[in-house]
Amino acid sequence: MLKVLVSDPLGEAGVRLFRDTAGIDVEIKTGLSPQELEETITDYDALVIRSTTRVTAEILDAAKKLKVIGRAGIGLDNVDIPVATRRGVVVMNTPTGNVVTTAEHAIAMMMALTRNIPQGTLSLKAGRWDKKKLQGREVFDKTLGVIGFGKIGSIVADRAKGLRMQVVVYDPFVAPEQIQKAGFESVRLDELYQRADYISVHVPMLKETTGLLNKAAFEKMKDGVMIINCARGGIINEDDLQEAVKSGKVAGAALDVFETEPPGECSLFEMDRIICTPHLGASTQEAQTNVAVAVAQQIIDYLINDTIINAVNVPSVAGELLKKIGPYMAVGDRMGCLQAQLADGPVKGVTIEYTGDFRGMDMAPVSTAILKGLLTPMVKYAVNFVNAPVVAKEMGIKVIESTTSEAEDYTHLITLRVSTDAGENVVAGTIIGRSDIKVVKINNFRLELVPEGHILLIFNQDRPGAIGGIGTTLGRHNINIGRMHVGQEKDGERNIIFLQTDTPVPPDVIEDLRSAELVNSVTPLEL
């Protein structure tokens, strides 16, 4: 019997699906402490979680038989995916099961905030009749600013349009034409801040979105703006939000997510103009059934049929083919991730060129891996090895592939061209030996880069002392350089330097490097 452990509450339909499947033995053990889970997990082949269970490296080390982790929902911040990948554990999610539910909750929160519904309920139950005190306002003809135009953000925009609101959208990863095609106005973030009466956040938790709505952002907003966050805690700086509400700059906020969950004692809860729910965005009967059935079916398909669906760390490729093209998928994924961080603005087009002896290889999974690498920094867990081409199409990205057998410098070369309104970046990669992945070209620069870890991309003048000065600056801040790759601009006067460091380089050190006389630019990358 294959054993499945459900460590977070799961809809009965999903549990029933496990129990009705021959060869599957499911056990429900919710509320386990980390130590209890570590002691329990040793005998199980599959683990089903939601947002509560944290699957750490210690848990994975103890899970000797574990083959698959299934998340009933989309977010996977509670799973150590790199460790799971190294241990050969497939990590799956259910990215579409609760999008409508979460979008509807954001609209409900906006309406409750606008019409003082929670405050009215409390005052009436306390024996008061605060009719004048709790006067609200209409949403009709007000402007809603939607930050993030993914599956949830686009539904929120559509529902707001039905309420006859004016909707403006900011998403740096979606082409403005795609937003306009959907019937909405694409604007810069600062313009959204200036125009919006309401702002609803629908972006994943990334390094770039942490603290996105902070003091500086609130200062740019209209007086009396209302804020809704049903996305992820930490996107709004809670201390700055509290000060903005106290000052009257923000008229109110509706929060379903928090920096720490559960938040415990929180000063935000003491403010009448902030209404809250305990992460209920996906908590409807329909959504719970959808994600429960989806995660159960995916895990059953993998355990019984070896079929992978909605995996974020393993491609859906047969074993023999994976042996051949696995290294190319790895280099493609890293090339895509690099291109995402080089892109200046929304991606409009992607061209993938395969040059050399790729005869007998199905390169479609490699193209999918490239797209997944490109899109993951933009939409995080909403993209996987299955849906990457569909997500790219939904974002208005045109993808072109070509193959030629005329090899030049390398027997097998993959070239990835990514275009934005600002221009085109070119990254080329290959495999050295059997499995060593290398990036060998970035625009006009030739080099051999191992694309992994914390990296600084530095353009500098090709003059004596430039590289030494960079090393001195990092040494002064006790930052160790693991590897250095230097490429020279063809027929130019600049170098491109990739510095791989043992730890991420803090923002103040990056500014110190940028101020050096011979340094043109410094860009931090995470690969």
Tab-separated table of C-alpha atoms in Angstrom, residues 101-293:
chain	number	residue	atom	x	y	z
A	101	THR	CA	-13.085	32.590	-4.672
A	102	THR	CA	-10.115	34.826	-3.837
A	103	ALA	CA	-11.171	37.480	-6.332
A	104	GLU	CA	-14.703	37.532	-4.922
A	105	HIS	CA	-13.293	37.913	-1.403
A	106	ALA	CA	-11.330	40.991	-2.495
A	107	ILE	CA	-14.525	42.541	-3.886
A	108	ALA	CA	-16.413	41.612	-0.703
A	109	MET	CA	-13.702	43.204	1.435
A	110	MET	CA	-13.827	46.380	-0.652
A	111	MET	CA	-17.600	46.637	-0.240
A	112	ALA	CA	-17.479	45.869	3.493
A	113	LEU	CA	-14.810	48.539	3.974
A	114	THR	CA	-16.717	51.096	1.905
A	115	ARG	CA	-20.033	50.645	3.726
A	116	ASN	CA	-18.650	50.052	7.249
A	117	ILE	CA	-20.366	46.663	7.491
A	118	PRO	CA	-18.140	45.121	10.224
A	119	GLN	CA	-18.348	48.273	12.347
A	120	GLY	CA	-22.110	48.485	11.851
A	121	THR	CA	-22.552	44.866	12.916
A	122	LEU	CA	-20.502	45.357	16.093
A	123	SER	CA	-22.190	48.618	17.089
A	124	LEU	CA	-25.696	47.249	16.542
A	125	LYS	CA	-24.947	44.114	18.572
A	126	ALA	CA	-23.603	46.394	21.313
A	127	GLY	CA	-26.973	48.157	21.487
A	128	ARG	CA	-26.002	51.297	19.547
A	129	TRP	CA	-27.634	52.865	16.478
A	130	ASP	CA	-24.633	54.605	14.836
A	131	LYS	CA	-26.360	55.399	11.561
A	132	LYS	CA	-24.793	58.835	11.033
A	133	LYS	CA	-21.375	57.870	12.336
A	134	LEU	CA	-21.076	54.961	9.899
A	135	GLN	CA	-21.955	56.763	6.707
A	136	GLY	CA	-20.173	55.126	3.758
A	137	ARG	CA	-19.705	55.990	0.097
A	138	GLU	CA	-20.522	54.528	-3.318
A	139	VAL	CA	-18.069	52.603	-5.443
A	140	PHE	CA	-19.931	53.630	-8.602
A	141	ASP	CA	-17.666	55.680	-10.900
A	142	LYS	CA	-14.773	55.451	-8.427
A	143	THR	CA	-11.353	54.371	-9.687
A	144	LEU	CA	-9.990	50.988	-8.671
A	145	GLY	CA	-6.264	50.476	-9.101
A	146	VAL	CA	-5.408	46.790	-9.575
A	147	ILE	CA	-1.765	45.916	-8.927
A	148	GLY	CA	-1.073	42.600	-10.658
A	149	PHE	CA	-3.060	41.342	-13.649
A	150	GLY	CA	-2.752	37.586	-13.196
A	151	LYS	CA	-5.671	35.196	-12.905
A	152	ILE	CA	-7.020	36.731	-9.674
A	153	GLY	CA	-6.263	40.373	-10.483
A	154	SER	CA	-7.944	40.098	-13.881
A	155	ILE	CA	-11.107	38.655	-12.303
A	156	VAL	CA	-11.176	41.463	-9.718
A	157	ALA	CA	-10.878	44.013	-12.535
A	158	ASP	CA	-13.735	42.314	-14.392
A	159	ARG	CA	-16.013	42.249	-11.324
A	160	ALA	CA	-15.235	45.912	-10.579
A	161	LYS	CA	-16.127	46.804	-14.153
A	162	GLY	CA	-19.509	45.168	-13.494
A	163	LEU	CA	-19.926	47.570	-10.562
A	164	ARG	CA	-19.358	50.432	-13.034
A	165	MET	CA	-16.017	51.357	-11.513
A	166	GLN	CA	-13.187	52.859	-13.535
A	167	VAL	CA	-10.334	50.334	-13.508
A	168	VAL	CA	-6.638	51.075	-14.017
A	169	VAL	CA	-4.055	48.291	-13.970
A	170	TYR	CA	-0.343	48.083	-13.232
A	171	ASP	CA	1.606	44.955	-14.023
A	172	PRO	CA	5.231	45.313	-15.162
A	173	PHE	CA	5.208	41.783	-16.595
A	174	VAL	CA	2.090	42.016	-18.754
A	175	ALA	CA	2.215	43.925	-22.030
A	176	PRO	CA	-0.019	47.047	-21.946
A	177	GLU	CA	-1.674	45.848	-25.146
A	178	GLN	CA	-2.812	42.698	-23.371
A	179	ILE	CA	-4.374	44.704	-20.543
A	180	GLN	CA	-6.044	47.034	-23.035
A	181	LYS	CA	-7.304	44.051	-25.040
A	182	ALA	CA	-9.062	42.855	-21.871
A	183	GLY	CA	-10.822	46.212	-21.665
A	184	PHE	CA	-8.760	48.012	-19.026
A	185	GLU	CA	-6.300	50.899	-18.900
A	186	SER	CA	-2.642	50.076	-18.326
A	187	VAL	CA	-0.777	52.702	-16.281
A	188	ARG	CA	2.524	53.207	-14.501
A	189	LEU	CA	2.554	52.468	-10.775
A	190	ASP	CA	2.956	56.110	-9.759
A	191	GLU	CA	-0.008	57.065	-11.950
A	192	LEU	CA	-2.104	54.336	-10.357
A	193	TYR	CA	-1.228	55.714	-6.926
A	194	GLN	CA	-2.253	59.226	-7.994
A	195	ARG	CA	-5.574	58.259	-9.579
A	196	ALA	CA	-6.977	55.353	-7.566
A	197	ASP	CA	-9.715	55.731	-4.943
A	198	TYR	CA	-9.212	52.052	-4.112
A	199	ILE	CA	-6.089	49.915	-4.533
A	200	SER	CA	-6.298	46.118	-4.570
A	201	VAL	CA	-3.070	44.087	-4.504
A	202	HIS	CA	-2.741	40.852	-6.492
A	203	VAL	CA	0.968	40.089	-6.850
A	204	PRO	CA	3.022	37.138	-5.588
A	205	MET	CA	5.438	37.508	-2.697
A	206	LEU	CA	8.766	38.283	-4.393
A	207	LYS	CA	11.854	40.164	-3.333
A	208	GLU	CA	10.652	43.050	-5.512
A	209	THR	CA	7.140	43.092	-4.024
A	210	THR	CA	8.086	42.821	-0.338
A	211	GLY	CA	7.033	46.108	1.251
A	212	LEU	CA	5.747	47.384	-2.101
A	213	LEU	CA	3.120	49.503	-0.382
A	214	ASN	CA	5.227	51.466	2.078
A	215	LYS	CA	5.522	55.026	3.382
A	216	ALA	CA	6.865	56.352	0.090
A	217	ALA	CA	4.036	54.693	-1.823
A	218	PHE	CA	1.323	55.973	0.528
A	219	GLU	CA	2.655	59.517	0.146
A	220	LYS	CA	2.031	59.311	-3.601
A	221	MET	CA	-1.599	58.201	-3.213
A	222	LYS	CA	-4.763	60.276	-3.187
A	223	ASP	CA	-6.004	61.461	0.189
A	224	GLY	CA	-8.677	59.080	1.446
A	225	VAL	CA	-7.580	56.066	-0.594
A	226	MET	CA	-8.728	52.633	0.536
A	227	ILE	CA	-6.406	49.593	0.427
A	228	ILE	CA	-7.354	45.918	-0.081
A	229	ASN	CA	-4.871	43.050	0.267
A	230	CYS	CA	-6.014	39.473	-0.291
A	231	ALA	CA	-2.715	38.392	-1.868
A	232	ARG	CA	0.210	37.836	0.508
A	233	GLY	CA	1.251	39.313	3.832
A	234	GLY	CA	4.396	41.404	3.645
A	235	ILE	CA	3.495	43.129	0.385
A	236	ILE	CA	2.151	45.967	2.538
A	237	ASN	CA	4.427	47.369	5.224
A	238	GLU	CA	2.072	47.107	8.206
A	239	ASP	CA	3.781	49.800	10.315
A	240	ASP	CA	3.654	52.266	7.424
A	241	LEU	CA	0.006	51.386	6.761
A	242	GLN	CA	-0.886	52.054	10.386
A	243	GLU	CA	0.735	55.495	10.257
A	244	ALA	CA	-1.005	56.288	6.955
A	245	VAL	CA	-4.394	55.403	8.461
A	246	LYS	CA	-3.676	57.453	11.593
A	247	SER	CA	-2.785	60.492	9.487
A	248	GLY	CA	-5.936	60.143	7.368
A	249	LYS	CA	-3.980	59.646	4.147
A	250	VAL	CA	-5.484	56.161	3.935
A	251	ALA	CA	-9.195	56.198	4.784
A	252	GLY	CA	-9.269	52.485	5.495
A	253	ALA	CA	-7.797	49.101	4.725
A	254	ALA	CA	-9.170	45.589	4.307
A	255	LEU	CA	-6.635	42.862	5.040
A	256	ASP	CA	-6.968	39.112	4.601
A	257	VAL	CA	-3.232	38.390	4.908
A	258	PHE	CA	-0.502	39.459	7.318
A	259	GLU	CA	3.272	39.613	7.660
A	260	THR	CA	3.051	36.887	10.335
A	261	GLU	CA	0.225	34.349	10.333
A	262	PRO	CA	-1.493	33.928	12.635
A	263	PRO	CA	-0.640	37.504	13.652
A	264	GLY	CA	-1.406	37.178	17.380
A	265	GLU	CA	-1.646	40.544	19.085
A	266	CYS	CA	-1.514	43.174	16.364
A	267	SER	CA	-1.863	46.943	16.723
A	268	LEU	CA	-3.672	47.071	13.363
A	269	PHE	CA	-6.646	45.376	15.019
A	270	GLU	CA	-7.080	48.330	17.361
A	271	MET	CA	-7.926	50.661	14.463
A	272	ASP	CA	-11.599	51.060	13.516
A	273	ARG	CA	-10.740	51.866	9.895
A	274	ILE	CA	-8.921	48.584	9.334
A	275	ILE	CA	-11.078	45.498	8.806
A	276	CYS	CA	-9.581	42.017	8.753
A	277	THR	CA	-10.293	38.371	8.014
A	278	PRO	CA	-8.090	35.378	8.924
A	279	HIS	CA	-6.793	34.482	5.432
A	280	LEU	CA	-10.238	33.530	4.125
A	281	GLY	CA	-9.506	34.319	0.478
A	282	ALA	CA	-9.708	30.688	-0.599
A	283	SER	CA	-12.142	29.569	2.095
A	284	THR	CA	-15.347	28.736	0.295
A	285	GLN	CA	-16.993	25.359	-0.024
A	286	GLU	CA	-16.511	25.396	-3.783
A	287	ALA	CA	-12.811	26.329	-3.657
A	288	GLN	CA	-12.048	23.815	-0.922
A	289	THR	CA	-13.695	21.090	-2.983
A	290	ASN	CA	-11.891	22.165	-6.160
A	291	VAL	CA	-8.391	22.153	-4.658
A	292	ALA	CA	-9.010	19.025	-2.577
A	293	VAL	CA	-10.137	16.999	-5.589
